[in-house]
Coordinates of C-alpha atoms and ligand atoms in Angstrom, one line a residue:
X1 CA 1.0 16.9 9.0
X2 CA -1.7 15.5 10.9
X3 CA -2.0 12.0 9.5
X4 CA 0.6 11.2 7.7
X5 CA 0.0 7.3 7.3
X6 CA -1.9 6.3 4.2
X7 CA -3.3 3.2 3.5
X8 CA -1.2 2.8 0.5
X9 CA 1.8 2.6 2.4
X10 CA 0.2 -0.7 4.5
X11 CA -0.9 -2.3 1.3
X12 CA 2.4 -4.4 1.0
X13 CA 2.2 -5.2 4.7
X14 CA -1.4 -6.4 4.8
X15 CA -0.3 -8.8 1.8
X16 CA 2.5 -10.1 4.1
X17 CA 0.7 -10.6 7.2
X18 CA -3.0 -11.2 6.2
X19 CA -3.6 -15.3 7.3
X20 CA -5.3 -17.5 4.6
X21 CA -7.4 -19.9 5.8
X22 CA -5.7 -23.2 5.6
X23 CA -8.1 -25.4 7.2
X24 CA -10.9 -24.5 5.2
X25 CA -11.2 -24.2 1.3
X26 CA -14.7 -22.7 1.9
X27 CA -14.9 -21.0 5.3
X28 CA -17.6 -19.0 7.2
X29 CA -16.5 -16.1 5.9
X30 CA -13.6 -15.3 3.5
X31 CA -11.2 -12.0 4.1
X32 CA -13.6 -10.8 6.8
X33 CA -11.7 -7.6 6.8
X34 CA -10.7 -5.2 4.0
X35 CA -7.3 -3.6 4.3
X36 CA -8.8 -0.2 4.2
X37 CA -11.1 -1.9 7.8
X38 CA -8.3 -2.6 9.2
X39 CA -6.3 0.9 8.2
X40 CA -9.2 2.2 10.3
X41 CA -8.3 0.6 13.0
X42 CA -4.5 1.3 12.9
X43 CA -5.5 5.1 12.5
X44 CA -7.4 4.7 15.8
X45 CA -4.4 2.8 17.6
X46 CA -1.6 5.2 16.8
X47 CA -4.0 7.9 18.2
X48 CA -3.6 6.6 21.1
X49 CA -7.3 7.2 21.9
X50 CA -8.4 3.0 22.0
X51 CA -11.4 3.0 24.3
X52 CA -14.9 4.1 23.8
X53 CA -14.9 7.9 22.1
X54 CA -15.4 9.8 19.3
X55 CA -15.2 7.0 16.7
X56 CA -17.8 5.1 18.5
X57 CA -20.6 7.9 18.6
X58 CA -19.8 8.6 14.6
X59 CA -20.9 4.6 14.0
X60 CA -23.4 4.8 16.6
X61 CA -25.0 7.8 14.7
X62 CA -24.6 6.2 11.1
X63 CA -26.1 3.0 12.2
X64 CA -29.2 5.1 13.6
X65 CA -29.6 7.0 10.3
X66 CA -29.4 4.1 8.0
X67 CA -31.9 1.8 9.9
X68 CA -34.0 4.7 10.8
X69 CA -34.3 4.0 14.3
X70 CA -34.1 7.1 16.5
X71 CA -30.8 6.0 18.8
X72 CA -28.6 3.7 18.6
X73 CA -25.4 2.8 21.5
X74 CA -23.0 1.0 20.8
X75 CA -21.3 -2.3 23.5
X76 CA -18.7 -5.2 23.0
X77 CA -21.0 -7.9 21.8
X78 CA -24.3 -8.7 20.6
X79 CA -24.7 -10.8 23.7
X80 CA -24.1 -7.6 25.5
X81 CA -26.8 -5.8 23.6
X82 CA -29.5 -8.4 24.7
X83 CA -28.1 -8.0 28.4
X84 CA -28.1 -4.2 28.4
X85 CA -31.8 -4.4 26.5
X86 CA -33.2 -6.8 29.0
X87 CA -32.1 -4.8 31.9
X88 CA -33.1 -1.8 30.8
X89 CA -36.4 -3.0 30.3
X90 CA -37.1 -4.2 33.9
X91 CA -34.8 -0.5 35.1
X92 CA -37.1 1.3 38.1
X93 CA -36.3 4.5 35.9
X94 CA -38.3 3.0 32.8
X95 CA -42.0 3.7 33.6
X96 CA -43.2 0.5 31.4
X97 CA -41.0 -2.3 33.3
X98 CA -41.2 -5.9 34.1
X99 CA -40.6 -7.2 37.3
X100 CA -39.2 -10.6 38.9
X101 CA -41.7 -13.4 38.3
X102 CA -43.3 -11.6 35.2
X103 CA -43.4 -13.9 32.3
X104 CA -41.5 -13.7 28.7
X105 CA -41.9 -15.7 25.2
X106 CA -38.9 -16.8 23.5
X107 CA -39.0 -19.3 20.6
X108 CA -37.7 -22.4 21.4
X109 CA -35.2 -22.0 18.6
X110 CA -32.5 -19.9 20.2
X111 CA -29.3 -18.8 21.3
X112 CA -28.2 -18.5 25.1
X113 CA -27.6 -15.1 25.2
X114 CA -31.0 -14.2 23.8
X115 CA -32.1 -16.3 26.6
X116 CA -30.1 -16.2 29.9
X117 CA -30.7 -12.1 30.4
X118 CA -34.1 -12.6 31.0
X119 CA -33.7 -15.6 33.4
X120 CA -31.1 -13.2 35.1
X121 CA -33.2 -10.2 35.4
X122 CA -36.0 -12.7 37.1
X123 CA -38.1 -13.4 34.0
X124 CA -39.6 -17.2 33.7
X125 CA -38.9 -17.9 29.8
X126 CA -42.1 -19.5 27.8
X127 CA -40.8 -21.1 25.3
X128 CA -42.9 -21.5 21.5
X129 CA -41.7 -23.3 19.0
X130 CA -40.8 -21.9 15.1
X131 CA -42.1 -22.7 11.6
X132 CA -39.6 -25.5 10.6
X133 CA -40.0 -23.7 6.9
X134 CA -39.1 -20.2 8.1
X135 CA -36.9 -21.0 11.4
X136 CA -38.8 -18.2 12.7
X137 CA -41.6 -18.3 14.7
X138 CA -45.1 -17.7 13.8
X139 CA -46.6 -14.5 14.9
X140 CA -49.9 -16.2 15.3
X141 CA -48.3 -19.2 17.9
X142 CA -46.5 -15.9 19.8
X143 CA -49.7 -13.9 19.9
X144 CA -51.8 -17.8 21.1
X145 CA -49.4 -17.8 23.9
X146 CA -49.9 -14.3 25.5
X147 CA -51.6 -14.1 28.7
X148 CA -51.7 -12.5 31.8
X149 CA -48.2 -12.3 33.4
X150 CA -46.8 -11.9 29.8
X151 CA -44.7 -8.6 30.1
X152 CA -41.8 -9.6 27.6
X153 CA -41.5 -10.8 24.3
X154 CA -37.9 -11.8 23.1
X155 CA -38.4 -12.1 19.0
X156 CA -35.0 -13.7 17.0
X157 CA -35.1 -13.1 13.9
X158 CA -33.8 -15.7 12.4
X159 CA -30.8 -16.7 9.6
X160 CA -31.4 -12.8 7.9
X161 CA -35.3 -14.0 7.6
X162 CA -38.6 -13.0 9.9
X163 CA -42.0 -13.5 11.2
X164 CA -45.2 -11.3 10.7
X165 CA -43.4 -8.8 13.0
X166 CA -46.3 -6.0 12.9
X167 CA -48.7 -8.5 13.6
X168 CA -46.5 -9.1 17.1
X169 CA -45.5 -5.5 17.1
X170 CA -49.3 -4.3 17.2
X171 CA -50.3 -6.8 20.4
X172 CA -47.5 -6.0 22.2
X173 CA -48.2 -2.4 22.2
X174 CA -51.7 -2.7 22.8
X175 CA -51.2 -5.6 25.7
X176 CA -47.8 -2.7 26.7
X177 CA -46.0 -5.8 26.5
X178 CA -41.9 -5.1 25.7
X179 CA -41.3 -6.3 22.7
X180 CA -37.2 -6.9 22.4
X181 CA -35.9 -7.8 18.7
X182 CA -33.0 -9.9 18.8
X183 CA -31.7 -8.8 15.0
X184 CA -28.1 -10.2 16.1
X185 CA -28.6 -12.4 12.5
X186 CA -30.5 -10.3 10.2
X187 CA -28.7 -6.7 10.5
X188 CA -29.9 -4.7 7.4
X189 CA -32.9 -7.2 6.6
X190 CA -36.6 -5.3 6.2
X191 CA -40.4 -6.0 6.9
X192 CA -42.3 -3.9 4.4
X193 CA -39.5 -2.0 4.1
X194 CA -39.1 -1.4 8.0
X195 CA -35.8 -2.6 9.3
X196 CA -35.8 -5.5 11.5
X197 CA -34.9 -4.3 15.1
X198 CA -37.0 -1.1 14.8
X199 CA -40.5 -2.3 15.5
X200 CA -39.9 -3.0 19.0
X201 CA -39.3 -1.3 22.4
X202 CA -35.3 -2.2 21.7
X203 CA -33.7 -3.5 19.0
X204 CA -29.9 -5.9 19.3
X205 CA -27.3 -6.5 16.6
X206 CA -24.0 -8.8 16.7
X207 CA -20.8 -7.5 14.6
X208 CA -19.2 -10.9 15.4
X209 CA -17.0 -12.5 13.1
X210 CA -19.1 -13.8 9.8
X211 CA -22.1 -12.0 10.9
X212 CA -23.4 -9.3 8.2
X213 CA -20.7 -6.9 9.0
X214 CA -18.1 -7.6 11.5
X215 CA -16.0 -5.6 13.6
X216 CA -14.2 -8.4 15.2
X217 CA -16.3 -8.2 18.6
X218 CA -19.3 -6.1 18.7
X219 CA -23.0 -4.8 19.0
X220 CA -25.3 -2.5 19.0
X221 CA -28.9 -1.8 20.4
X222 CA -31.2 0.8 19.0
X223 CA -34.0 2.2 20.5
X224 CA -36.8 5.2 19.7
X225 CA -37.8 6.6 22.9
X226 CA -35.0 9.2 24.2
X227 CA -35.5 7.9 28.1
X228 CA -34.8 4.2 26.8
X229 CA -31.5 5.6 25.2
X230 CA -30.2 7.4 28.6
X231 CA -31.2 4.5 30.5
X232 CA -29.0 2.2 27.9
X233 CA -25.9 4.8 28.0
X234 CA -25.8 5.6 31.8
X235 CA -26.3 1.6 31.5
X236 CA -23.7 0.5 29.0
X237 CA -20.9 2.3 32.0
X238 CA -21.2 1.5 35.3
X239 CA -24.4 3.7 35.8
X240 CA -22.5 7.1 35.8
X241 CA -24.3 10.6 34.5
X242 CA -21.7 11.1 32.0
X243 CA -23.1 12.1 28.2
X244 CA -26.8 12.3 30.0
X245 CA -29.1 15.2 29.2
X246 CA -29.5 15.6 33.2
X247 CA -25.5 15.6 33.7
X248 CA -26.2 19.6 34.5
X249 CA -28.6 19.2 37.0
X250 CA -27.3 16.1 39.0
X251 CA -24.1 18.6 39.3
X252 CA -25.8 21.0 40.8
X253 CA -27.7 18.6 43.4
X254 CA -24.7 16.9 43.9
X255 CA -22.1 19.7 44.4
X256 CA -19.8 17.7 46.7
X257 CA -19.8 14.8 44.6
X258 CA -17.2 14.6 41.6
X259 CA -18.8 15.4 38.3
X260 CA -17.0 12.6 36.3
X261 CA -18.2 10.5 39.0
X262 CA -21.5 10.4 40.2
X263 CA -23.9 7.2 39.4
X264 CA -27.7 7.5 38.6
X265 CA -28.2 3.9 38.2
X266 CA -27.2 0.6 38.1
X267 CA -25.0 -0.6 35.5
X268 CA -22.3 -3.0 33.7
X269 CA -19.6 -1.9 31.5
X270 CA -20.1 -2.7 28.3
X271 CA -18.4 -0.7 26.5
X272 CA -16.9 -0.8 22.8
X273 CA -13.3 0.6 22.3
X274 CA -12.7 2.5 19.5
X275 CA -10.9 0.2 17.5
X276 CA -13.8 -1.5 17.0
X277 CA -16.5 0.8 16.7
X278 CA -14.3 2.2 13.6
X279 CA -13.6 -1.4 11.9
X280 CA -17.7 -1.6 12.3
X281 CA -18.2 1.5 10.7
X282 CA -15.6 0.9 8.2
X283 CA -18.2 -2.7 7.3
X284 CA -21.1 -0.7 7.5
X285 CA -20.6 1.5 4.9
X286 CA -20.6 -2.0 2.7
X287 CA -23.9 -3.7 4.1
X288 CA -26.2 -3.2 1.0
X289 CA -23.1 -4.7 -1.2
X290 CA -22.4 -7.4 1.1
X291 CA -26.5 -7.9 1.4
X292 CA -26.8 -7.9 -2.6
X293 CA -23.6 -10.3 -3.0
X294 CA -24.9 -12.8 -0.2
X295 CA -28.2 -12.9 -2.3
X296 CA -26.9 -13.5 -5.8
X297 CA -24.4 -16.3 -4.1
X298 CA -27.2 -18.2 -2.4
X299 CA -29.3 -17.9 -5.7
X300 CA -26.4 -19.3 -7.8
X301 CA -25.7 -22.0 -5.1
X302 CA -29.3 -23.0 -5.0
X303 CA -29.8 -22.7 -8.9
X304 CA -26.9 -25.1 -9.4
X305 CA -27.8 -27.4 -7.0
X306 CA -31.3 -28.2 -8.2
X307 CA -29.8 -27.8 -11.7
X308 CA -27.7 -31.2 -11.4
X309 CA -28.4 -34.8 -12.5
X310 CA -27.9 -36.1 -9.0
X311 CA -30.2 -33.2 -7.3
X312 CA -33.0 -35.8 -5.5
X313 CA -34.7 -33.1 -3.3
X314 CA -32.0 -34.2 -0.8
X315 CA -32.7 -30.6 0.8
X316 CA -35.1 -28.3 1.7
X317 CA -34.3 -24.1 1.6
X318 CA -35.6 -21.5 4.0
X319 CA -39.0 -20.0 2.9
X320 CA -38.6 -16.0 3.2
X321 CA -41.5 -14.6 4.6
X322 CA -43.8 -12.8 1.8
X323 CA -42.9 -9.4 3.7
X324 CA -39.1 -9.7 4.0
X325 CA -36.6 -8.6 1.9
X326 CA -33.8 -10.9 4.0
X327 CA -30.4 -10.4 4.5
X328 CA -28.4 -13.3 5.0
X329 CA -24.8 -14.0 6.4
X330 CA -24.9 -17.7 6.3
X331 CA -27.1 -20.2 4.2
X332 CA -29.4 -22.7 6.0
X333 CA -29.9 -26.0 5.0
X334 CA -32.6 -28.4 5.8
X335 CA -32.1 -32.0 5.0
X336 CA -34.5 -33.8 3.7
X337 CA -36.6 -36.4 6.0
X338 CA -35.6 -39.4 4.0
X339 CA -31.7 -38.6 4.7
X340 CA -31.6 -37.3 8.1
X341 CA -30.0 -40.1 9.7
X342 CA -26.9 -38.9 7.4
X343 CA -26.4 -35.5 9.0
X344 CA -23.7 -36.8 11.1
X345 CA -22.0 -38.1 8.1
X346 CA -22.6 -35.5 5.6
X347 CA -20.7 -32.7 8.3
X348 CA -17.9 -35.0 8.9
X349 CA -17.5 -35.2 5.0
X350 CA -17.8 -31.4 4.2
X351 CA -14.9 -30.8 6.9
X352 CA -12.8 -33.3 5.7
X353 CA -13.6 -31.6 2.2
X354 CA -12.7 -28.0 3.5
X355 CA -16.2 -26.7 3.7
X356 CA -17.2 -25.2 7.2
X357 CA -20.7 -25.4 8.7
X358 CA -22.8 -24.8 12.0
X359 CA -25.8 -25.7 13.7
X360 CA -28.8 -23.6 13.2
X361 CA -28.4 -21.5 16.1
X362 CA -28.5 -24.1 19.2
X363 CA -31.6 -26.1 18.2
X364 CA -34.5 -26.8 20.4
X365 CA -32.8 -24.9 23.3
X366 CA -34.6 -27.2 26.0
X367 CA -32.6 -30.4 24.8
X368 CA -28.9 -28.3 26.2
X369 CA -27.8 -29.1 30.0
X370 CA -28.0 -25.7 31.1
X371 CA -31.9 -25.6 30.4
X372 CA -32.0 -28.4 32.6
X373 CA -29.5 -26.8 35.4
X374 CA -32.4 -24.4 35.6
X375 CA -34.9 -26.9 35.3
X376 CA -37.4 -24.8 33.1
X377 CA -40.7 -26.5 33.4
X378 CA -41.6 -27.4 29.4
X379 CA -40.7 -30.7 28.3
X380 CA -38.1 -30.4 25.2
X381 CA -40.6 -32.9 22.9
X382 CA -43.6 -29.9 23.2
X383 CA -40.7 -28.5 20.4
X384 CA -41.1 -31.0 17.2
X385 CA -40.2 -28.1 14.6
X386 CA -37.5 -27.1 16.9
X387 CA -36.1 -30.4 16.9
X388 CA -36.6 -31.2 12.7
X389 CA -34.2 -27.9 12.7
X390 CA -32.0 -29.1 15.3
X391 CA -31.9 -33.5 13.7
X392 CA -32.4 -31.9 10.4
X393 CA -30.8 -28.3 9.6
X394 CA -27.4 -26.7 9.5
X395 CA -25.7 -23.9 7.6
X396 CA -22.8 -22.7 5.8
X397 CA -21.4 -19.2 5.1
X398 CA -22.4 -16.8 2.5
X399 CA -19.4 -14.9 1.7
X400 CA -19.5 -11.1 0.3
X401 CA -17.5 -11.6 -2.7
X402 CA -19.3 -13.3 -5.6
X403 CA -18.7 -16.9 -5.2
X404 CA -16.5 -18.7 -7.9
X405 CA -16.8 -21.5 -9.8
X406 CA -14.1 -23.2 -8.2
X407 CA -16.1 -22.7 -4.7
X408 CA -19.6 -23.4 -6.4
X409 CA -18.5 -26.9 -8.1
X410 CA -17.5 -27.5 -4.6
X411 CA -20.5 -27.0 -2.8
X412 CA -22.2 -28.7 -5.9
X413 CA -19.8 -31.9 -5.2
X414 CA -19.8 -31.9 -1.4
X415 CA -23.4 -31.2 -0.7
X416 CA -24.8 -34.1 -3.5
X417 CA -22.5 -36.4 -1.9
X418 CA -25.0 -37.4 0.5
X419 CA -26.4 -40.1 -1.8
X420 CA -23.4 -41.6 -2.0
X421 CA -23.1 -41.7 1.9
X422 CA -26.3 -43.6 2.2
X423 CA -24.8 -46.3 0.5
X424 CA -21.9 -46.6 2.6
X425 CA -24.3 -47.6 5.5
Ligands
PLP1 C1 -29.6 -14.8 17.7 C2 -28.4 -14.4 18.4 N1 -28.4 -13.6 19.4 C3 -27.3 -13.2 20.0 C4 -26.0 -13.6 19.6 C5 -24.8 -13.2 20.4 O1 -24.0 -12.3 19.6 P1 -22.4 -12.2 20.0 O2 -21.8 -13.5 19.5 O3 -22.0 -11.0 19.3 O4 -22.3 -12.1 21.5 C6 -25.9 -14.5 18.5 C7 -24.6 -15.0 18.1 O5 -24.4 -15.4 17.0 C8 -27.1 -14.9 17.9 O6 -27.1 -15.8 16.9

């Protein structure tokens, strides 16, 4: 027999050892993992084949296909999919490359590891500031602030949701600008019916836990042009030939070296295991459910909300750009001017009443130490959007089960609390 472990025979154990969330009524996310996601995972560990192999090329090539993006390689984190993008771009093999000094755009709204690769790989960040409406940043402010030593652009897209990314696309390729898509929050979401993370040079996506799919740790970048995706595999481990279309002739070139072993280039190792790549795949055959259910959830949340007596326009809801069809993971939430002072407040009181939020990504980046450890030269007040989502915004999860009407009434309660928080000044 050559598998003789069926998931049927786990079921019993998965009910025994799955965890419920005790600290939270509504969580992030809620049973992030089916049993038949984590059966995947048990077939790959009692293979014994755990790192990087088969598994991971059959998710790799599924997640190419489905986004229709021509490659797609698979590392440990979406972090590590902005590092390996970054580095690739500025690679002596890559004719198009930046170079030390060069400058790169990257809205003010972001996250550090969208960030720190290009200060790493010698790129001075410019940093423009987002549509406080959208989170995302306007094509026409990214497009204002182009000139000269402009070689990079770092686009987030933001909370599932996007900018007028052909409008950015179609600069960037005339001005050869690299234009890197950091889709780490908006896996499976379109613009005009283009995936997010396919318009640019390369493409990044997060499988971290609550994310659109998870695989526990995990990312992916994508990429169209075939020297781009050797550069990122050779890349991805330690710089070696292995897997390359030029394996063959480095051999012959190299006949005293050892095949296995013979680096083209530098490199890192950020490699998936297995495990992983199959509890990834396992999730990805669910994104368009998970994308559907996370709609009709926020709908219904946002319905009820403005459907109550005590709903005051105490909140304001992301605007989805014209030309998006989002998907979301987790459901930002703008409060409203006249109760800002209350955000403080109004987190503390949806903890203590089991309900689990987070910032909206790390707010105007320039206010965090570490931007001023490095001392970048633009004051954090040229940011005011930035900083309304930063005072003003935070989010909660969408989960991919249709929410209840225990969990609703909840939400109902706990968000229109707020009022009630003023008055306790
Ligand atoms: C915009 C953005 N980029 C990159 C990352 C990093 O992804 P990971 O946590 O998988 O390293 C995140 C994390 O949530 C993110 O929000």
């Amino acid at each position: 027999m050559n598998n003789p472990l069926k998931l049927s025979d786990l079921n019993s154990l998965f009910k025994k050892y799955r965890k419920k969330n005790l600290r939270f009524k509504y969580p992030l996310l809620e049973d992030a993992f089916s049993n038949k996601d984590l059966f995947e995972a048990i077939k790959v560990i009692m293979s014994g084949q755990l790192t990087m192999s088969k598994k991971t090329l059959e998710f790799e090539k599924k997640f190419a296909k489905k986004i229709k993006s021509n490659y797609a390689v698979m590392v440990n984190s979406g972090s590590s999919a902005n590092l390996l993008a970054t580095f690739a771009a500025c690679n002596p093999g890559r004719k198009n490359r930046f170079r030390k000094g060069d400058e790169a755009l990257i809205p003010a709204l972001c996250w550090p590891t969208s960030l720190w690769p290009l200060v790493q790989a010698g790129l001075k960040p410019k940093f423009v500031d987002v549509d406080p409406l959208t989170l995302n940043v306007r094509a026409t402010d990214i497009i204002k602030k182009i000139n000269k030593k402009t070689k990079v652009i770092l686009l987030i897209h933001v909370l599932g949701n996007s900018t007028e990314i052909d409008l950015i696309y179609k600069v960037a390729k005339k001005k050869k600008i690299i234009l890197i898509e950091d889709t780490c929050e908006s896996l499976g979401a379109t613009y005009n019916r283009k995936f997010l993370g396919t318009f640019g040079d390369f493409g990044t996506y997060s499988f971290y836990y609550s994310h659109q799919i998870s695989s526990g740790e995990g990312g992916m970048v994508v990429c169209n042009r075939f020297d781009d995706y050797q550069l990122l595999l050779s890349m991805r481990a330690h710089g070696w030939s292995r897997n390359l279309k030029l394996q063959k002739n480095i051999e012959k070139y190299y006949p005293k070296l050892d095949k296995r072993f013979i680096f083209v280039n530098s490199g890192f190792n950020l490699r998936p295991t297995d495990i992983t790549a199959s509890i990834g795949n396992s999730q990805f055959s669910r994104l368009d459910k998970f994308i559907s259910i996370r709609k009709k959830n926020r709908e219904k949340i946002i319905k009820s909300l403005k459907k109550s007596k005590k709903w005051n326009n105490q909140y304001e809801f992301l605007k989805i750009n014209k030309k998006v069809n989002p998907s979301f993971f987790g459901f930002p939430i703008i409060i409203s001017e006249k109760y800002k002072h209350l955000k403080k407040r109004l987190l503390l009181k949806l903890e203590n009443l089991g309900v689990e939020s987070r910032p909206i990504i790390s707010g105007n980046f320039l206010n965090q130490p570490a931007a001023k450890l490095y001392k970048f030269k633009q004051n954090p007040n040229s940011f005011p959007n930035s900083q309304i989502i930063e005072d003003r915004g935070f989010f909660i999860g969408l989960h991919t089960k249709p929410i209840t009407n225990v969990n609703l009434q909840l939400l109902i309660k706990s968000l229109l609390l707020i009022d009630s928080l003023d008055k306790k000044s």
